[in-house]
C-alpha cells in the first residue's frame, strides 16, 4: 500500500496576474522547494511538481497525515505573502492510500486519481482524505478526522467515504469549514441556493430551511417529482447539511462531478458549490435544478 498526497496552491491564477509571470514563477518555485522539504522530513518522496502543486508518495498513512498537517500549521503560524502584499498563501490537500503502479519513478493508478480529485474538492487550508487512510491510522490520529459522508469523486463508479482533517487544535468546531480562509479575520459563511430566478440564503445563525413543492417552503419547487417537504438544509457541526425527506430522492452534484450523491431519506454535507436536483437525475426532462454555493 502507498499513500498519495496532492497539495495545490490556492488562487495561483490571480497571483500570476498580480505579480506577472516571472515574479510569480520565481515565488512558486521557492515555495515548492520549502514544501518539498517538509514532506521529505516525514519520509515523503516528491514524484513530480505540477505547476503550482506537488504530487508526493509516502510509505504509510500516518507520516503523510503528519506532513500535511505540518504544512498547514506552518502556513498559518508564519503566513507567506506573495510579493510581500495581498492574501497569504493557502494550500488545498488530498490524501488517499492504496495500490499504486510505479514506472520509471512516476506513479499511476486509481489511488493517484482519487488523491488528485480530493485536492480539487478541498477548500483553502483544508485536507481531505478517505476511509482507506482513516482505517490505517492510529486511534489518536483518527480523532482528528471528521466524516463528510459518501461522495462521488470524478472518474470513480462508486462513492468514496470522505473525511476532513481537523488539523487546528483549540478551535470551536463551528470555526472550520470547507473553503474558509484560516489566515485572516473570518467573515461569516453562508449557503446560497438559486432556483428559477429566486435566491435564498442560510448561515450559521439561521434555522432549518426547507425546499419542496409546498407554497410555504423557503425555496418552493413546483414540480410533480418533488415532494411537498422534499428536503431540509441546516448548519450543523461546522457544515451545511442537506437531508432528504422525499418520496423519490434527491441527487446532489458536487463541483463539476458528473456522478451524483443520491439521497433517499439520508443526508450529506454540501461542499464548495454544485447542483441539487430534487426528485430526479440531472439529465431527466426539465429536471428542477437548484444551484448551490458556499460563500463568505
GROMACS .gro file of C-alpha atoms in nm:
model
  296
    1UNK     CA    1   0.000   0.000   0.000
    2UNK     CA    2   0.120   0.350  -0.088
    3UNK     CA    3  -0.014   0.679   0.043
    4UNK     CA    4  -0.055   0.952  -0.218
    5UNK     CA    5  -0.074   1.326  -0.149
    6UNK     CA    6  -0.166   1.608  -0.384
    7UNK     CA    7  -0.105   1.959  -0.248
    8UNK     CA    8  -0.218   2.251  -0.462
    9UNK     CA    9  -0.167   2.625  -0.421
   10UNK     CA   10  -0.497   2.813  -0.389
   11UNK     CA   11  -0.557   3.115  -0.612
   12UNK     CA   12  -0.243   3.088  -0.823
   13UNK     CA   13  -0.412   3.237  -1.131
   14UNK     CA   14  -0.483   3.569  -0.960
   15UNK     CA   15  -0.131   3.571  -0.815
   16UNK     CA   16   0.024   3.536  -1.162
   17UNK     CA   17  -0.199   3.816  -1.287
   18UNK     CA   18  -0.094   4.043  -0.999
   19UNK     CA   19   0.279   3.970  -0.991
   20UNK     CA   20   0.345   3.883  -1.354
   21UNK     CA   21   0.470   3.550  -1.487
   22UNK     CA   22   0.838   3.590  -1.398
   23UNK     CA   23   0.793   3.703  -1.036
   24UNK     CA   24   0.510   3.458  -0.970
   25UNK     CA   25   0.706   3.166  -1.119
   26UNK     CA   26   1.006   3.250  -0.904
   27UNK     CA   27   0.788   3.267  -0.593
   28UNK     CA   28   0.614   2.935  -0.668
   29UNK     CA   29   0.948   2.763  -0.729
   30UNK     CA   30   1.079   2.881  -0.391
   31UNK     CA   31   0.757   2.782  -0.214
   32UNK     CA   32   0.754   2.434  -0.370
   33UNK     CA   33   1.114   2.387  -0.255
   34UNK     CA   34   1.020   2.467   0.105
   35UNK     CA   35   0.712   2.242   0.099
   36UNK     CA   36   0.914   1.958  -0.053
   37UNK     CA   37   1.148   1.967   0.245
   38UNK     CA   38   0.855   1.940   0.487
   39UNK     CA   39   0.725   1.633   0.302
   40UNK     CA   40   1.070   1.474   0.285
   41UNK     CA   41   1.120   1.518   0.660
   42UNK     CA   42   0.828   1.274   0.707
   43UNK     CA   43   0.965   1.015   0.459
   44UNK     CA   44   0.773   1.154   0.162
   45UNK     CA   45   0.906   1.134  -0.193
   46UNK     CA   46   0.815   1.410  -0.435
   47UNK     CA   47   0.712   1.230  -0.752
   48UNK     CA   48   0.670   1.549  -0.954
   49UNK     CA   49   0.597   1.917  -0.935
   50UNK     CA   50   0.268   2.002  -1.108
   51UNK     CA   51   0.292   2.371  -1.188
   52UNK     CA   52   0.164   2.519  -0.864
   53UNK     CA   53   0.138   2.194  -0.671
   54UNK     CA   54   0.310   1.877  -0.555
   55UNK     CA   55   0.249   1.506  -0.608
   56UNK     CA   56   0.406   1.311  -0.320
   57UNK     CA   57   0.404   0.946  -0.207
   58UNK     CA   58   0.462   0.804   0.140
   59UNK     CA   59   0.523   0.452   0.270
   60UNK     CA   60   0.246   0.489   0.529
   61UNK     CA   61  -0.063   0.693   0.605
   62UNK     CA   62   0.047   0.833   0.941
   63UNK     CA   63   0.358   1.004   0.802
   64UNK     CA   64   0.156   1.153   0.517
   65UNK     CA   65  -0.101   1.297   0.756
   66UNK     CA   66   0.165   1.447   0.983
   67UNK     CA   67   0.341   1.610   0.687
   68UNK     CA   68   0.020   1.764   0.553
   69UNK     CA   69  -0.080   1.897   0.895
   70UNK     CA   70   0.271   2.040   0.944
   71UNK     CA   71   0.242   2.230   0.618
   72UNK     CA   72  -0.096   2.378   0.706
   73UNK     CA   73   0.023   2.476   1.053
   74UNK     CA   74   0.341   2.631   0.916
   75UNK     CA   75   0.145   2.847   0.673
   76UNK     CA   76  -0.095   2.950   0.947
   77UNK     CA   77   0.170   3.039   1.205
   78UNK     CA   78   0.407   3.206   0.957
   79UNK     CA   79   0.193   3.350   0.674
   80UNK     CA   80   0.368   3.395   0.341
   81UNK     CA   81   0.251   3.688   0.127
   82UNK     CA   82   0.341   3.660  -0.244
   83UNK     CA   83   0.527   3.974  -0.341
   84UNK     CA   84   0.504   4.095   0.018
   85UNK     CA   85   0.141   4.200  -0.020
   86UNK     CA   86  -0.202   4.052  -0.078
   87UNK     CA   87  -0.358   3.743   0.071
   88UNK     CA   88  -0.124   3.485   0.230
   89UNK     CA   89  -0.052   3.151   0.069
   90UNK     CA   90  -0.301   2.869   0.126
   91UNK     CA   91  -0.289   2.505   0.021
   92UNK     CA   92  -0.564   2.253  -0.054
   93UNK     CA   93  -0.461   1.892   0.000
   94UNK     CA   94  -0.596   1.545  -0.084
   95UNK     CA   95  -0.471   1.214   0.061
   96UNK     CA   96  -0.557   0.857  -0.036
   97UNK     CA   97  -0.398   0.517   0.018
   98UNK     CA   98  -0.399   0.202  -0.191
   99UNK     CA   99  -0.230   0.017  -0.473
  100UNK     CA  100  -0.005   0.226  -0.697
  101UNK     CA  101   0.179   0.129  -1.016
  102UNK     CA  102   0.530   0.278  -1.036
  103UNK     CA  103   0.703   0.313  -1.373
  104UNK     CA  104   1.040   0.488  -1.401
  105UNK     CA  105   0.978   0.682  -1.080
  106UNK     CA  106   0.631   0.801  -1.179
  107UNK     CA  107   0.316   0.664  -1.015
  108UNK     CA  108  -0.018   0.574  -1.165
  109UNK     CA  109  -0.350   0.420  -1.066
  110UNK     CA  110  -0.686   0.477  -0.906
  111UNK     CA  111  -0.533   0.589  -0.577
  112UNK     CA  112  -0.339   0.864  -0.754
  113UNK     CA  113  -0.652   0.984  -0.932
  114UNK     CA  114  -0.851   0.980  -0.607
  115UNK     CA  115  -0.596   1.192  -0.418
  116UNK     CA  116  -0.594   1.445  -0.702
  117UNK     CA  117  -0.976   1.468  -0.702
  118UNK     CA  118  -0.978   1.517  -0.324
  119UNK     CA  119  -0.733   1.806  -0.358
  120UNK     CA  120  -0.962   1.962  -0.619
  121UNK     CA  121  -1.259   1.924  -0.385
  122UNK     CA  122  -1.082   2.059  -0.077
  123UNK     CA  123  -1.125   2.419   0.027
  124UNK     CA  124  -0.847   2.661   0.116
  125UNK     CA  125  -0.631   2.542   0.409
  126UNK     CA  126  -0.819   2.212   0.407
  127UNK     CA  127  -0.711   1.846   0.397
  128UNK     CA  128  -0.949   1.578   0.267
  129UNK     CA  129  -0.892   1.205   0.283
  130UNK     CA  130  -1.071   0.870   0.259
  131UNK     CA  131  -1.183   0.561   0.450
  132UNK     CA  132  -0.864   0.381   0.344
  133UNK     CA  133  -0.650   0.635   0.526
  134UNK     CA  134  -0.883   0.652   0.828
  135UNK     CA  135  -0.869   0.274   0.872
  136UNK     CA  136  -0.488   0.267   0.870
  137UNK     CA  137  -0.432   0.547   1.122
  138UNK     CA  138  -0.368   0.510   1.492
  139UNK     CA  139  -0.670   0.596   1.712
  140UNK     CA  140  -0.508   0.922   1.825
  141UNK     CA  141  -0.479   1.033   1.462
  142UNK     CA  142  -0.826   0.914   1.367
  143UNK     CA  143  -0.966   1.152   1.627
  144UNK     CA  144  -0.872   1.447   1.406
  145UNK     CA  145  -1.079   1.319   1.111
  146UNK     CA  146  -1.442   1.425   1.071
  147UNK     CA  147  -1.670   1.227   0.841
  148UNK     CA  148  -1.825   1.417   0.549
  149UNK     CA  149  -2.016   1.114   0.427
  150UNK     CA  150  -2.009   0.940   0.087
  151UNK     CA  151  -1.914   1.144  -0.218
  152UNK     CA  152  -1.864   1.056  -0.583
  153UNK     CA  153  -1.516   1.152  -0.698
  154UNK     CA  154  -1.485   1.217  -1.069
  155UNK     CA  155  -1.375   0.903  -1.252
  156UNK     CA  156  -1.494   0.662  -0.982
  157UNK     CA  157  -1.803   0.447  -1.024
  158UNK     CA  158  -1.858   0.405  -0.651
  159UNK     CA  159  -1.888   0.667  -0.381
  160UNK     CA  160  -1.591   0.726  -0.152
  161UNK     CA  161  -1.635   0.798   0.218
  162UNK     CA  162  -1.461   1.132   0.260
  163UNK     CA  163  -1.312   1.273   0.580
  164UNK     CA  164  -1.198   1.625   0.661
  165UNK     CA  165  -0.886   1.660   0.876
  166UNK     CA  166  -0.946   1.896   1.170
  167UNK     CA  167  -0.582   1.998   1.199
  168UNK     CA  168  -0.625   2.307   1.416
  169UNK     CA  169  -0.638   2.248   1.789
  170UNK     CA  170  -0.823   2.461   2.039
  171UNK     CA  171  -1.080   2.588   1.792
  172UNK     CA  172  -1.455   2.565   1.818
  173UNK     CA  173  -1.583   2.310   1.569
  174UNK     CA  174  -1.804   2.568   1.402
  175UNK     CA  175  -1.499   2.776   1.312
  176UNK     CA  176  -1.372   2.536   1.043
  177UNK     CA  177  -1.550   2.465   0.718
  178UNK     CA  178  -1.486   2.390   0.351
  179UNK     CA  179  -1.340   2.675   0.154
  180UNK     CA  180  -1.291   2.906   0.453
  181UNK     CA  181  -0.973   3.111   0.495
  182UNK     CA  182  -0.765   3.033   0.804
  183UNK     CA  183  -0.536   3.332   0.779
  184UNK     CA  184  -0.741   3.649   0.806
  185UNK     CA  185  -1.026   3.786   1.010
  186UNK     CA  186  -1.305   3.540   0.938
  187UNK     CA  187  -1.613   3.661   0.760
  188UNK     CA  188  -1.946   3.488   0.809
  189UNK     CA  189  -2.003   3.196   0.574
  190UNK     CA  190  -2.340   3.135   0.413
  191UNK     CA  191  -2.503   2.889   0.175
  192UNK     CA  192  -2.683   3.036  -0.125
  193UNK     CA  193  -2.947   2.843  -0.319
  194UNK     CA  194  -3.074   2.967  -0.656
  195UNK     CA  195  -3.378   2.829  -0.841
  196UNK     CA  196  -3.599   2.990  -1.106
  197UNK     CA  197  -3.453   3.335  -1.052
  198UNK     CA  198  -3.506   3.321  -0.675
  199UNK     CA  199  -3.215   3.309  -0.429
  200UNK     CA  200  -3.229   3.213  -0.061
  201UNK     CA  201  -2.950   3.215   0.195
  202UNK     CA  202  -2.871   3.006   0.501
  203UNK     CA  203  -2.599   3.087   0.755
  204UNK     CA  204  -2.477   2.953   1.089
  205UNK     CA  205  -2.741   3.152   1.278
  206UNK     CA  206  -3.036   3.058   1.056
  207UNK     CA  207  -3.287   2.794   1.146
  208UNK     CA  208  -3.362   2.491   0.933
  209UNK     CA  209  -3.456   2.577   0.573
  210UNK     CA  210  -3.698   2.363   0.370
  211UNK     CA  211  -3.732   2.310  -0.002
  212UNK     CA  212  -4.021   2.138  -0.174
  213UNK     CA  213  -4.347   2.174  -0.363
  214UNK     CA  214  -4.531   2.339  -0.072
  215UNK     CA  215  -4.605   2.706  -0.130
  216UNK     CA  216  -4.471   2.798   0.213
  217UNK     CA  217  -4.135   2.625   0.162
  218UNK     CA  218  -3.834   2.857   0.191
  219UNK     CA  219  -3.748   2.750  -0.165
  220UNK     CA  220  -4.062   2.641  -0.349
  221UNK     CA  221  -4.010   2.398  -0.640
  222UNK     CA  222  -4.332   2.336  -0.834
  223UNK     CA  223  -4.265   2.000  -0.999
  224UNK     CA  224  -4.467   1.676  -0.969
  225UNK     CA  225  -4.150   1.480  -0.888
  226UNK     CA  226  -4.085   1.700  -0.586
  227UNK     CA  227  -4.249   1.621  -0.251
  228UNK     CA  228  -4.427   1.891  -0.053
  229UNK     CA  229  -4.146   1.893   0.201
  230UNK     CA  230  -3.875   1.739  -0.010
  231UNK     CA  231  -3.558   1.820   0.184
  232UNK     CA  232  -3.418   2.040   0.457
  233UNK     CA  233  -3.092   2.227   0.496
  234UNK     CA  234  -2.928   2.331   0.819
  235UNK     CA  235  -2.599   2.438   0.972
  236UNK     CA  236  -2.469   2.156   1.189
  237UNK     CA  237  -2.124   2.090   1.336
  238UNK     CA  238  -1.945   2.340   1.114
  239UNK     CA  239  -2.107   2.223   0.789
  240UNK     CA  240  -2.418   2.280   0.579
  241UNK     CA  241  -2.616   1.955   0.582
  242UNK     CA  242  -2.879   1.854   0.325
  243UNK     CA  243  -3.132   1.593   0.447
  244UNK     CA  244  -3.372   1.420   0.207
  245UNK     CA  245  -3.729   1.363   0.331
  246UNK     CA  246  -3.892   1.285  -0.004
  247UNK     CA  247  -4.063   1.002  -0.186
  248UNK     CA  248  -3.832   0.992  -0.489
  249UNK     CA  249  -3.495   1.105  -0.355
  250UNK     CA  250  -3.253   1.391  -0.413
  251UNK     CA  251  -2.949   1.397  -0.644
  252UNK     CA  252  -2.653   1.613  -0.534
  253UNK     CA  253  -2.373   1.700  -0.779
  254UNK     CA  254  -2.064   1.841  -0.606
  255UNK     CA  255  -1.840   2.074  -0.806
  256UNK     CA  256  -1.810   1.958  -1.166
  257UNK     CA  257  -1.866   1.590  -1.086
  258UNK     CA  258  -2.091   1.404  -1.328
  259UNK     CA  259  -2.183   1.135  -1.074
  260UNK     CA  260  -2.431   1.229  -0.804
  261UNK     CA  261  -2.457   1.154  -0.436
  262UNK     CA  262  -2.809   1.007  -0.425
  263UNK     CA  263  -3.004   1.070  -0.105
  264UNK     CA  264  -3.306   0.864  -0.007
  265UNK     CA  265  -3.409   0.958   0.346
  266UNK     CA  266  -3.038   1.014   0.411
  267UNK     CA  267  -2.813   1.322   0.434
  268UNK     CA  268  -2.487   1.463   0.304
  269UNK     CA  269  -2.260   1.762   0.361
  270UNK     CA  270  -2.252   2.034   0.096
  271UNK     CA  271  -1.903   2.139  -0.008
  272UNK     CA  272  -1.798   2.434  -0.225
  273UNK     CA  273  -2.059   2.462  -0.499
  274UNK     CA  274  -2.271   2.237  -0.717
  275UNK     CA  275  -2.624   2.140  -0.804
  276UNK     CA  276  -2.917   1.985  -0.617
  277UNK     CA  277  -3.184   1.808  -0.824
  278UNK     CA  278  -3.490   1.705  -0.620
  279UNK     CA  279  -3.692   1.410  -0.747
  280UNK     CA  280  -3.483   1.303  -1.045
  281UNK     CA  281  -3.140   1.292  -1.208
  282UNK     CA  282  -2.976   1.588  -1.377
  283UNK     CA  283  -3.031   1.451  -1.726
  284UNK     CA  284  -3.406   1.391  -1.687
  285UNK     CA  285  -3.651   1.601  -1.886
  286UNK     CA  286  -3.683   1.954  -1.741
  287UNK     CA  287  -3.513   1.849  -1.419
  288UNK     CA  288  -3.565   2.107  -1.144
  289UNK     CA  289  -3.209   2.231  -1.100
  290UNK     CA  290  -3.108   2.416  -0.782
  291UNK     CA  291  -2.762   2.573  -0.785
  292UNK     CA  292  -2.584   2.596  -0.451
  293UNK     CA  293  -2.264   2.765  -0.341
  294UNK     CA  294  -2.094   2.829  -0.008
  295UNK     CA  295  -1.968   3.186   0.012
  296UNK     CA  296  -1.820   3.432   0.255
   0.00000   0.00000   0.00000
